[in-house]
Coordinates of C-alpha atoms in Angstrom, one line a residue:
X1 CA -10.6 -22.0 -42.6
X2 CA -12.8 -18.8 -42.1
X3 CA -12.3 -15.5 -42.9
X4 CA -12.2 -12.8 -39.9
X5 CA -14.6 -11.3 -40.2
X6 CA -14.6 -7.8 -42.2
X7 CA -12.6 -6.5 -39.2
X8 CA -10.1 -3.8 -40.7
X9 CA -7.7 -2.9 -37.7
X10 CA -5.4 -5.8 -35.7
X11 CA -7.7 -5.4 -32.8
X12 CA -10.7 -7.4 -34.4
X13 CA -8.5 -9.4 -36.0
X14 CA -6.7 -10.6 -32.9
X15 CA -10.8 -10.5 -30.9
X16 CA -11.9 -12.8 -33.9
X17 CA -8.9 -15.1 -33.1
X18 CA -10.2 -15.1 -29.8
X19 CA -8.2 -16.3 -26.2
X20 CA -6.5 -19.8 -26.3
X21 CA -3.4 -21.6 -26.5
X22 CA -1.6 -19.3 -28.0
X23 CA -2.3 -16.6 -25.1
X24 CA -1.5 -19.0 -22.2
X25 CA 1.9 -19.8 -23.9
X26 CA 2.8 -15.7 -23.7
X27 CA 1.3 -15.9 -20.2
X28 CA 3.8 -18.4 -18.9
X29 CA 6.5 -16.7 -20.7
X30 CA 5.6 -13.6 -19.0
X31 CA 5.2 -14.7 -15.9
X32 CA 8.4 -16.8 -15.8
X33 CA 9.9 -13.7 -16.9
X34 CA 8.4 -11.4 -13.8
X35 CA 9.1 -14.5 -11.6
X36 CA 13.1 -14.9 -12.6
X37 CA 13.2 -11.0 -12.2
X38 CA 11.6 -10.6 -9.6
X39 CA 13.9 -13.0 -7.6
X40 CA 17.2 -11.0 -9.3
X41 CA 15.6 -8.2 -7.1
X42 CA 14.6 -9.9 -4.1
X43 CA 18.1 -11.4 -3.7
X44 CA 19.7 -8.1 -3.8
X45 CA 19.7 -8.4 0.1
X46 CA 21.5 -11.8 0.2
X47 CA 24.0 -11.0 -2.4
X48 CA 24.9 -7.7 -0.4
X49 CA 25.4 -9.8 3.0
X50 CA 27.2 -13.1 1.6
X51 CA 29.4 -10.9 -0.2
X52 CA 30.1 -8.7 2.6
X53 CA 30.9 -12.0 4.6
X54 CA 32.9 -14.0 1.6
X55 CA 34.7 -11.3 0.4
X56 CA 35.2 -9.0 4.0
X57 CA 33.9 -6.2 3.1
X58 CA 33.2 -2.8 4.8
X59 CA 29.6 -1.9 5.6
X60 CA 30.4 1.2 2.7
X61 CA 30.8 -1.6 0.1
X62 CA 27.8 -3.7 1.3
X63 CA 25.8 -0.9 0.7
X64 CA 27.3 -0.2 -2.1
X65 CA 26.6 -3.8 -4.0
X66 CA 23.2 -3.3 -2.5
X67 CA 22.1 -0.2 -4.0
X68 CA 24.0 -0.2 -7.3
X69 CA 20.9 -2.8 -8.3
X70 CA 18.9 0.2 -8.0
X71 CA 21.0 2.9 -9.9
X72 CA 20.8 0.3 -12.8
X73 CA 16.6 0.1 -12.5
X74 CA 16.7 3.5 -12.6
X75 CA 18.7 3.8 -16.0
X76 CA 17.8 0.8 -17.1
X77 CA 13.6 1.9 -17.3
X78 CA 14.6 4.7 -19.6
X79 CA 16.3 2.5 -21.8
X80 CA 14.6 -0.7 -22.3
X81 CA 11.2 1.4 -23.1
X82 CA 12.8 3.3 -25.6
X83 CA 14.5 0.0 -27.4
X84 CA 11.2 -2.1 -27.2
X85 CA 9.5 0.3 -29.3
X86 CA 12.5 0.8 -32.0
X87 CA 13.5 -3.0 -32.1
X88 CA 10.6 -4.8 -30.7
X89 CA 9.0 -6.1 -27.6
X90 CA 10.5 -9.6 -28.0
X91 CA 14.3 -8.7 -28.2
X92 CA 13.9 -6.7 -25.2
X93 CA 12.5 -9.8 -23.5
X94 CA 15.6 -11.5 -24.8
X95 CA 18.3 -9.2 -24.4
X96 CA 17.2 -8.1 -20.8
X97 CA 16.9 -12.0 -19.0
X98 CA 20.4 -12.8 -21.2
X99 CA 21.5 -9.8 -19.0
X100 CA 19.8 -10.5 -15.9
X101 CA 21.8 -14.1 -16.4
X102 CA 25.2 -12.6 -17.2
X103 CA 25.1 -10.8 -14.2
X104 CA 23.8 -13.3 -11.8
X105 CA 26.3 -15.9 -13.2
X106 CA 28.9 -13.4 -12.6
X107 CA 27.6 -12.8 -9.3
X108 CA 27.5 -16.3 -8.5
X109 CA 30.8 -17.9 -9.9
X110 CA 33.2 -14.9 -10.0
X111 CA 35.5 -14.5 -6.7
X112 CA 38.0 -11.5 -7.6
X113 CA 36.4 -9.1 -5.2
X114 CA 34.7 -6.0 -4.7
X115 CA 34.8 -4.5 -8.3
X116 CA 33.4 -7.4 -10.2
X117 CA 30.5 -7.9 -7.7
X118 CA 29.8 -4.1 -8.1
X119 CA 29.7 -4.6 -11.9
X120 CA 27.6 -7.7 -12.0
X121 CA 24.8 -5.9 -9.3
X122 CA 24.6 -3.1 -11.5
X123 CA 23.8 -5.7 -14.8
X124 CA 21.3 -7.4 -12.8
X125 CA 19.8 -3.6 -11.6
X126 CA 19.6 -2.5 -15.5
X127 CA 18.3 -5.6 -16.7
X128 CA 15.0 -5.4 -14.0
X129 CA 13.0 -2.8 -15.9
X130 CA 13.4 -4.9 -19.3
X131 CA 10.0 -7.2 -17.7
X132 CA 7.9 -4.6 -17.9
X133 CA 8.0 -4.3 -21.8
X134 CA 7.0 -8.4 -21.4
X135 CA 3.4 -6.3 -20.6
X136 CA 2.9 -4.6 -23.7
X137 CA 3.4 -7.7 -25.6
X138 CA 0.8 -9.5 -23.6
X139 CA -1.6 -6.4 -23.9
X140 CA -1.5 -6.3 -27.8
X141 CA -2.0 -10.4 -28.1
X142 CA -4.8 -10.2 -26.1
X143 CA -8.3 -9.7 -27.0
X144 CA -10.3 -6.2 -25.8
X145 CA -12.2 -8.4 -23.4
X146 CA -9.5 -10.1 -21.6
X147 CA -6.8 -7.2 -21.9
X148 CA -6.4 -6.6 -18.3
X149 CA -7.0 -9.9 -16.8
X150 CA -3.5 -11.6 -18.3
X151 CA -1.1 -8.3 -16.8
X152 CA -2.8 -9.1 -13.4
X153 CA -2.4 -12.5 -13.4
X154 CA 1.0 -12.4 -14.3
X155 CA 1.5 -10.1 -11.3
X156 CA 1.4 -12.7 -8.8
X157 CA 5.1 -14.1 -10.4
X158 CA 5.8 -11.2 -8.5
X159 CA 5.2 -12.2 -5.3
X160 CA 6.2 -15.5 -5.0
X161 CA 9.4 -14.4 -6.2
X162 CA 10.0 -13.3 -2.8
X163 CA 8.8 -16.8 -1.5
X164 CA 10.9 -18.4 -3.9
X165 CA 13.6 -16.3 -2.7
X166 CA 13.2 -16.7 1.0
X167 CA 12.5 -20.8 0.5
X168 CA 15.4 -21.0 -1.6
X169 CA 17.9 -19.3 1.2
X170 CA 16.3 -21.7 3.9
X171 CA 17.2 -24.3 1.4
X172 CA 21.1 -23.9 0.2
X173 CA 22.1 -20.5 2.1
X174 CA 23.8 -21.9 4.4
X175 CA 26.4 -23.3 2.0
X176 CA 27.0 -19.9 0.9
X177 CA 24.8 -17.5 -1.1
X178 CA 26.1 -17.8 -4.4
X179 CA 24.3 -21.5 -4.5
X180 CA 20.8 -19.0 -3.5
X181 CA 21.9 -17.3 -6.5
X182 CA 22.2 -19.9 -9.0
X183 CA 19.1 -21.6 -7.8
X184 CA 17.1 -18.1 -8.1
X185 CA 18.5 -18.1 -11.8
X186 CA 16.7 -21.0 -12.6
X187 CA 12.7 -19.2 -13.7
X188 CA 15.2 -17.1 -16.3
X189 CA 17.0 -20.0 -18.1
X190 CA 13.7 -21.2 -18.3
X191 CA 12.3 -18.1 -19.8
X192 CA 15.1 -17.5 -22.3
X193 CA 14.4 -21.4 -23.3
X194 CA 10.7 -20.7 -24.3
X195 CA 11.8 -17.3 -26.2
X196 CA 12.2 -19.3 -29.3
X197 CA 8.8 -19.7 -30.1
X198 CA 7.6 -16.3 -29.0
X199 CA 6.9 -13.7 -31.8
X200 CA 6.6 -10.3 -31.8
X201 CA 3.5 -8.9 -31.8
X202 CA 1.8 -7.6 -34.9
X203 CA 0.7 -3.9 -33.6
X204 CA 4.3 -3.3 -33.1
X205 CA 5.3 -5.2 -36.6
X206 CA 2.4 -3.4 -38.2
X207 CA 3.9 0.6 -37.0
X208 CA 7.1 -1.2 -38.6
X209 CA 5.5 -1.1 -42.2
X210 CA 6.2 -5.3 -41.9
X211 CA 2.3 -6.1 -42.8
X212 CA 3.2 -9.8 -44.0
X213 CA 5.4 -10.3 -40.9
X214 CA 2.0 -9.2 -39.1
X215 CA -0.5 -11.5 -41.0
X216 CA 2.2 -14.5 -40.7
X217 CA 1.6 -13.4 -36.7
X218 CA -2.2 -13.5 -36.6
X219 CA -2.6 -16.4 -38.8
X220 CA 0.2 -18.4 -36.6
X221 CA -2.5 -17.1 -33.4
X222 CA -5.8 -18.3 -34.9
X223 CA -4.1 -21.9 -35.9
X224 CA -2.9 -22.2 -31.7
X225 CA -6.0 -21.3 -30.8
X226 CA -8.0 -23.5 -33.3
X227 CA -9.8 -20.5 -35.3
X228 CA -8.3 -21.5 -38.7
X229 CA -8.6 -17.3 -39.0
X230 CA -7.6 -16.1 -42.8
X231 CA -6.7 -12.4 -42.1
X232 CA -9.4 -10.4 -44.3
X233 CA -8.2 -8.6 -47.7
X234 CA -9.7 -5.5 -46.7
X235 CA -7.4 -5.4 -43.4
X236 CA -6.3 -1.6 -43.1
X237 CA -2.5 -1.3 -42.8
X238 CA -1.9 1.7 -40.0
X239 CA -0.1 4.0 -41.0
X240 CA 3.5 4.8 -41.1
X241 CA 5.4 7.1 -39.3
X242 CA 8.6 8.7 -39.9
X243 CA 10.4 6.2 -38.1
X244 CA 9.4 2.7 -39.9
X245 CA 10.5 5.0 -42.9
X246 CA 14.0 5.0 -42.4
X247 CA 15.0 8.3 -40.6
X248 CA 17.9 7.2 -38.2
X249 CA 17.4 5.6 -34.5
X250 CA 18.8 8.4 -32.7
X251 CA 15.8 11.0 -34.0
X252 CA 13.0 8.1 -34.0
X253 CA 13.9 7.4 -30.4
X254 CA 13.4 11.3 -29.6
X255 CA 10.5 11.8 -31.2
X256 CA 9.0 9.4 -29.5
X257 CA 10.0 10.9 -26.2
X258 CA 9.2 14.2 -27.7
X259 CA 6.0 12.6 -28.5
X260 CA 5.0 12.4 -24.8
X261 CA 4.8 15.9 -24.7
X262 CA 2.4 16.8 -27.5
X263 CA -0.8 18.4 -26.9
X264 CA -2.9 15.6 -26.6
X265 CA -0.3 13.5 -24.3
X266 CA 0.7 15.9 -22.7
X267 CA -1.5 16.5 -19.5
X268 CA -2.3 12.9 -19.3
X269 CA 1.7 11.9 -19.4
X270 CA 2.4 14.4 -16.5
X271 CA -0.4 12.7 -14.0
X272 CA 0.9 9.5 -15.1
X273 CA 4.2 10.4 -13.7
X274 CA 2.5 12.0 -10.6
X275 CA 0.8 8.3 -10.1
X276 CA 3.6 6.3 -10.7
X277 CA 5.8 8.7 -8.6
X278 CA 3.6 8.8 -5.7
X279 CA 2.5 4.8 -5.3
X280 CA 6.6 3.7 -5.6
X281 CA 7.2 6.8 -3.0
X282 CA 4.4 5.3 -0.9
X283 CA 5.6 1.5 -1.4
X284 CA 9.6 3.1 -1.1
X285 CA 8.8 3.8 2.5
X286 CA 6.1 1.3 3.3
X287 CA 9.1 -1.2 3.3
X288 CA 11.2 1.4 5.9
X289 CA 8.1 1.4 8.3
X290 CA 7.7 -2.6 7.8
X291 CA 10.9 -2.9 8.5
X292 CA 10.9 -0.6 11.3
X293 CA 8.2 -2.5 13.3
X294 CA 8.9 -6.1 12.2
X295 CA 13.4 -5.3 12.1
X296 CA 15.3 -8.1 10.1
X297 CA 18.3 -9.0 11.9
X298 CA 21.5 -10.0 9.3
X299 CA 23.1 -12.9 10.2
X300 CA 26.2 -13.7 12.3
X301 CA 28.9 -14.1 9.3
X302 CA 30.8 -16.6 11.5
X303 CA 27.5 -18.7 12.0
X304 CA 28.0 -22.4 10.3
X305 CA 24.5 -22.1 9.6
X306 CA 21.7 -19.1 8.5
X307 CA 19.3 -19.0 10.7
X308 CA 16.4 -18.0 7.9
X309 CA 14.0 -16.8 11.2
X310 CA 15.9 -13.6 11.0
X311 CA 14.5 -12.9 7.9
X312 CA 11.3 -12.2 9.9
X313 CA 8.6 -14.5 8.8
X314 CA 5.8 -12.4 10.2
X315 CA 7.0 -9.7 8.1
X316 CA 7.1 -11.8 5.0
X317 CA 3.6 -13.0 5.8
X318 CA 2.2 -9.2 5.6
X319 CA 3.8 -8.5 2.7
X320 CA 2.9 -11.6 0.8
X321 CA -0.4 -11.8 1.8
X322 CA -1.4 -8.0 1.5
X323 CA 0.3 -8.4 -2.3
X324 CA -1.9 -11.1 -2.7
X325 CA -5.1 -9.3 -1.9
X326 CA -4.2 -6.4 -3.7
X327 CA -3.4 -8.0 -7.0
X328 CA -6.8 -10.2 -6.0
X329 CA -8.8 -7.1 -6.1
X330 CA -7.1 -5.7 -9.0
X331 CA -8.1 -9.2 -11.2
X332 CA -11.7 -8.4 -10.2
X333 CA -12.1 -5.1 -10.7
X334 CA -10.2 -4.3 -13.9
X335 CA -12.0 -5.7 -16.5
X336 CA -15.5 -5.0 -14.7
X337 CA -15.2 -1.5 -13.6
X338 CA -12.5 -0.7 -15.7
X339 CA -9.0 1.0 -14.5
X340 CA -9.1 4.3 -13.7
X341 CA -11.8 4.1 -10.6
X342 CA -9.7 1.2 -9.0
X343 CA -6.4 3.5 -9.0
X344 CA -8.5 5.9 -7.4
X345 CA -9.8 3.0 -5.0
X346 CA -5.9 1.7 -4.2
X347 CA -4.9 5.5 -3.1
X348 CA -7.9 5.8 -1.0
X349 CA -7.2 2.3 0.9
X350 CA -3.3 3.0 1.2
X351 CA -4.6 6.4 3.1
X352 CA -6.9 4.3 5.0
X353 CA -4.4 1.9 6.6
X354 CA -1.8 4.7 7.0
X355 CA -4.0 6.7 8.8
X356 CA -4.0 5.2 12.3
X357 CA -0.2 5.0 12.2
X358 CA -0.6 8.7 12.6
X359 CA -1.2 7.7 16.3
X360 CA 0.8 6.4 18.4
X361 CA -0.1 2.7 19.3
X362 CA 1.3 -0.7 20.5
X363 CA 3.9 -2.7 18.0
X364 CA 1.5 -5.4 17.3
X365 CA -1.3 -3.1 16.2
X366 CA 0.6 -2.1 13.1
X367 CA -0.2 -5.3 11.5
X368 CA -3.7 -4.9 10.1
X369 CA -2.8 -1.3 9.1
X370 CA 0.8 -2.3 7.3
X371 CA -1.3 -5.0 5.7
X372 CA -4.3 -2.4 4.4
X373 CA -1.7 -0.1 3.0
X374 CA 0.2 -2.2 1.6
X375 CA -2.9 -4.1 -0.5
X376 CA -4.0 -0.5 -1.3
X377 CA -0.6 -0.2 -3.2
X378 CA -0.2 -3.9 -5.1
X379 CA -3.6 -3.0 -6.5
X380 CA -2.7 0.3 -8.0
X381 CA 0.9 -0.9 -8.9
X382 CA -1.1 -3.7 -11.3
X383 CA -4.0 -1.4 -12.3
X384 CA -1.2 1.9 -13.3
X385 CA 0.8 -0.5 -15.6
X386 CA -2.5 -1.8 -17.5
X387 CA -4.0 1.6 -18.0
X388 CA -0.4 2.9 -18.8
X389 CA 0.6 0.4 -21.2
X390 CA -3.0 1.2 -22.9
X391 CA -2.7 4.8 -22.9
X392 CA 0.0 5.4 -25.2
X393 CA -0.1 4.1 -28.9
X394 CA 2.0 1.1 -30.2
X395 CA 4.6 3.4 -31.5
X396 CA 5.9 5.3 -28.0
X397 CA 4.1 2.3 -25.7
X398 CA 7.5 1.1 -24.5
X399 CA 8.6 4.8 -24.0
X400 CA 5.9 5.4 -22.4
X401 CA 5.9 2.9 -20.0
X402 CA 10.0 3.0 -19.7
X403 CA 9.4 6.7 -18.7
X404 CA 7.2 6.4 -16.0
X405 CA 8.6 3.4 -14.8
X406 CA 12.2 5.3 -14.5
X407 CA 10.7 8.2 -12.7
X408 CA 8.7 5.6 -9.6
X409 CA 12.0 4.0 -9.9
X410 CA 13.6 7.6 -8.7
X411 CA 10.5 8.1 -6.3
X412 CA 11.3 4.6 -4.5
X413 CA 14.8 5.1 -4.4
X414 CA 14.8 8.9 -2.6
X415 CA 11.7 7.8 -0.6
X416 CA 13.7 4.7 1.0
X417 CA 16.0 6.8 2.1
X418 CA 14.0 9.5 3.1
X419 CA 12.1 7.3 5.4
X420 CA 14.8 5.8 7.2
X421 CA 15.9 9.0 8.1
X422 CA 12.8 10.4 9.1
X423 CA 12.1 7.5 11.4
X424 CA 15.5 7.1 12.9
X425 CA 15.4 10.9 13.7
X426 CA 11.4 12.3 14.0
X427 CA 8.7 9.0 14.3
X428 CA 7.0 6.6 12.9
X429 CA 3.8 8.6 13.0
X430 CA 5.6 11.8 11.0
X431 CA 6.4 9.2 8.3
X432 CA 2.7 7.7 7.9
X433 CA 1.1 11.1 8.0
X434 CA 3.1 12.7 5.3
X435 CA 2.9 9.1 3.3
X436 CA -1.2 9.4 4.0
X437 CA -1.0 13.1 2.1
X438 CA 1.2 11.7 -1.0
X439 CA -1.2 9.1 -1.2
X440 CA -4.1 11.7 -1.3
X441 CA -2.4 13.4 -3.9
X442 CA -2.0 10.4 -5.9
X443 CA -5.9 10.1 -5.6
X444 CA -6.3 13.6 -6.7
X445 CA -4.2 13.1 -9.7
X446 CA -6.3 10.1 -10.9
X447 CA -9.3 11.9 -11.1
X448 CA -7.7 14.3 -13.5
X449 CA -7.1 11.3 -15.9
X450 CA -9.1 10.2 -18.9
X451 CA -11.1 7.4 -19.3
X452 CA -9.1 4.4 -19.6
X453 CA -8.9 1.8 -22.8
X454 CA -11.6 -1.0 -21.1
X455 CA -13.0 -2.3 -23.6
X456 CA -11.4 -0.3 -26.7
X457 CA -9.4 -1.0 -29.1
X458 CA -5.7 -0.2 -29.0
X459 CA -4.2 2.8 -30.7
X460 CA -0.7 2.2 -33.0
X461 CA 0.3 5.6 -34.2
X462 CA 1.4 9.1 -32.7
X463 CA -0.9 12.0 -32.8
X464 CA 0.9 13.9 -35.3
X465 CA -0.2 17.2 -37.6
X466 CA 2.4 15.3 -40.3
X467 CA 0.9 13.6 -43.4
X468 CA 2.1 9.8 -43.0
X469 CA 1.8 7.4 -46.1
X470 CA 1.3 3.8 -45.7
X471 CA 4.3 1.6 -46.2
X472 CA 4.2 -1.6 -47.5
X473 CA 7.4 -4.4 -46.9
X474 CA 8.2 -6.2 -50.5
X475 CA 6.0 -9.2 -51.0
X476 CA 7.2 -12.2 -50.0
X477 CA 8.4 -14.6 -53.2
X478 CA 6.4 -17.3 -54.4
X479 CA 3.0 -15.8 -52.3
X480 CA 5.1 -17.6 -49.4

């Protein structure tokens, strides 16, 4: 065994550990995680219609089991950000798919009626935004060098979700859609399985004042990954805030929100939100104007079979495909040019396909355009959530994040509906040129932002004018 180096911060420890085993074992965690979510989304549709069907419902409640998923993303975002940084990255991981599976279960096996579908949908909607803490804890086990490559990798889970999803209902959804339920359940109980030997990360143990928790971490890393690292004696414990000293949850947690606004965060938190607000308000009614052009029909409830064609294939193709390219771009870009540019890049290409829908034109010329936008948009979805997760220190990372993923959840929810009545009652054309000056906007806003983290270490405490004191956990007994 070799000693680390005389790196004093968990960032040259974990570099010196280097990228292995150990990484690609939180990478398919991760991305079974964004894959079992992702599908709990995508399924939303299905649930809404079988239910409808099975349980004769009015087209009120349909839309009602349908958009309740979204009313819990939307609470949900705020919450699992601000329990991922007071209880850790891996419980949320935990206590969000053990959600996501109570609720689809429910979904699946109960039969009582309306209510308890309601009330399952709305688990499964608060339980969505608990993935993207999974990102953090991927980002602080990674080393500087390969920081944004694993986040955009684990992207694609993302979109084959929605394959999964649509080759799963041309499988068993004929028999009903609670069997497309149970089947999309399956990436989750796979997940939750693996959680056992996932540990939390030792930035977020570190701000906790546990520093042998931490070491036990890093060591455990260097073994997988066949470093035989000894973490160094001289290894700088970060120092400790308020928080990991005891004062109560309720003020830890608003402090941290609080946090967001200081003088140094402050600026930079408010163009976040603008981002994040404008590319799910852009990708909110890019799905209206898909859906528009390429319509889904729902099927015939008295039909003895679903005829999956309705779902549109061409429309799936676009969307796949252009989700595809985008993250594509994003995994090339990220760690050579960095994040901030490429944001910049995504705006600019979402303007570029929406502007020739400003024109009228032919059905079958919105293809290419739909495609260009909607690439513009998976890259700057991937590239926003690195360089936001980066941004913020260990301590409010998961607020942080939680935040500005509740306020795009708000943007896509109001832009959805937004759209659809814009294009039922003005044009298509209205719809893409106002969605081509949000996205300008968005581009605007990214040129206002810092530099980004490629390449740096991470930072694990607050900017604070308080005196903090390092904290060190009782020794363990025995040396052990």
């Amino acid at each position: 065994m070799h000693q680390g180096g005389t790196g004093s911060t968990t960032d040259e420890i974990v570099n010196a550990a280097g990228c292995g085993l150990f990484q690609h074992f939180i990478f398919l965690w991760v991305s079974l995680n964004w894959l079992g979510i992702g599908c709990a989304f995508n399924v939303a549709a299905f649930v809404a219609w079988g239910a409808k069907c099975e349980l004769v419902l009015s087209l009120t409640q349909e839309s009602w089991i349908l958009n309740i998923t979204y009313v819990g993303s939307i609470l949900g975002s705020f919450f699992w950000g601000i329990v991922a940084d007071e209880v850790g990255r891996k419980p949320v991981g935990v206590a969000h798919m053990l959600m996501a599976l109570v609720g689809g279960f429910g979904a699946a096996l109960l039969h009582s009626g309306f209510w308890p579908m309601l009330v399952c949908r709305f688990i499964v909607g608060f339980s969505i935004p608990g993935n993207l803490m999974s990102m953090p804890l991927l980002l602080e086990f990674s080393p500087v060098k390969w920081r944004g490559l694993g986040p955009a990798l684990a992207s694609f889970a993302w979109v084959f979700s929605a394959l999964y999803v649509t080759g799963a209902g041309w499988l068993v959804l004929d028999r009903g859609f609670r069997y497309l339920v149970l089947l999309t359940l399956l990436p989750l109980v796979m997940a939750l399985m693996q959680s056992c030997y996932i540990p939390e990360t030792p930035h977020q143990l570190l701000v906790r004042g546990r520093r042998y928790g931490a070491e036990a971490v890093l060591e455990k890393l260097s073994k997988y990954n066949g470093r035989g690292l000894i973490v160094p004696s001289n290894w700088s414990l970060t120092p400790v805030t308020p928080k990991a000293r005891g004062r109560g949850k309720l003020r830890s947690a608003w402090k941290g929100i609080s946090a967001l606004f200081c003088p140094t965060l402050r600026k930079v938190t408010f163009l976040i939100w603008t981002i994040w607000l404008v590319q799910s308000m852009v990708y909110g009614a890019l799905v209206i104007l898909t859906n528009d052009v390429f319509p889904t029909h729902e099927p015939d409830c008295h039909q003895d079979r679903v005829d999956m064609s309705d779902y549109k294939y061409t429309r799936m193709a676009i969307i796949t495909s252009a989700e595809v390219v985008g993250i594509g771009l994003s995994l090339l870009m990220i760690e050579s040019v960095g994040r901030k540019w490429p944001i910049l890049g995504g705006f600019v290409l979402n303007a570029i396909g929406l502007l020739p829908m400003i024109i009228p034109m032919p059905i079958h010329r919105y293809s290419a355009p739909l495609f260009i936008a909607r690439t513009g948009w998976a890259a700057t979805f991937v590239l926003t959530m690195v360089y936001t997760s980066e941004f913020y220190p260990t301590e409010i990372r998961g607020i942080g994040t939680g935040t500005a993923s509740g306020i795009s959840a708000v943007g896509w929810v109001i832009s959805r509906q937004l759209a659809k009545i814009l294009v039922d009652e003005w044009s298509r054309q209205g719809v893409a040129a106002i969605l081509t000056v949000i996205a300008l906007a968005g581009a605007i806003a990214t040129i206002w932002l810092p530099k980004d983290a490629k390449g740096r270490e991470l930072e694990d405490v607050i900017p604070s004018d308080e005196p903090t004191t390092p904290l060190l956990e009782p020794p363990p007994e025995n040396g052990a």
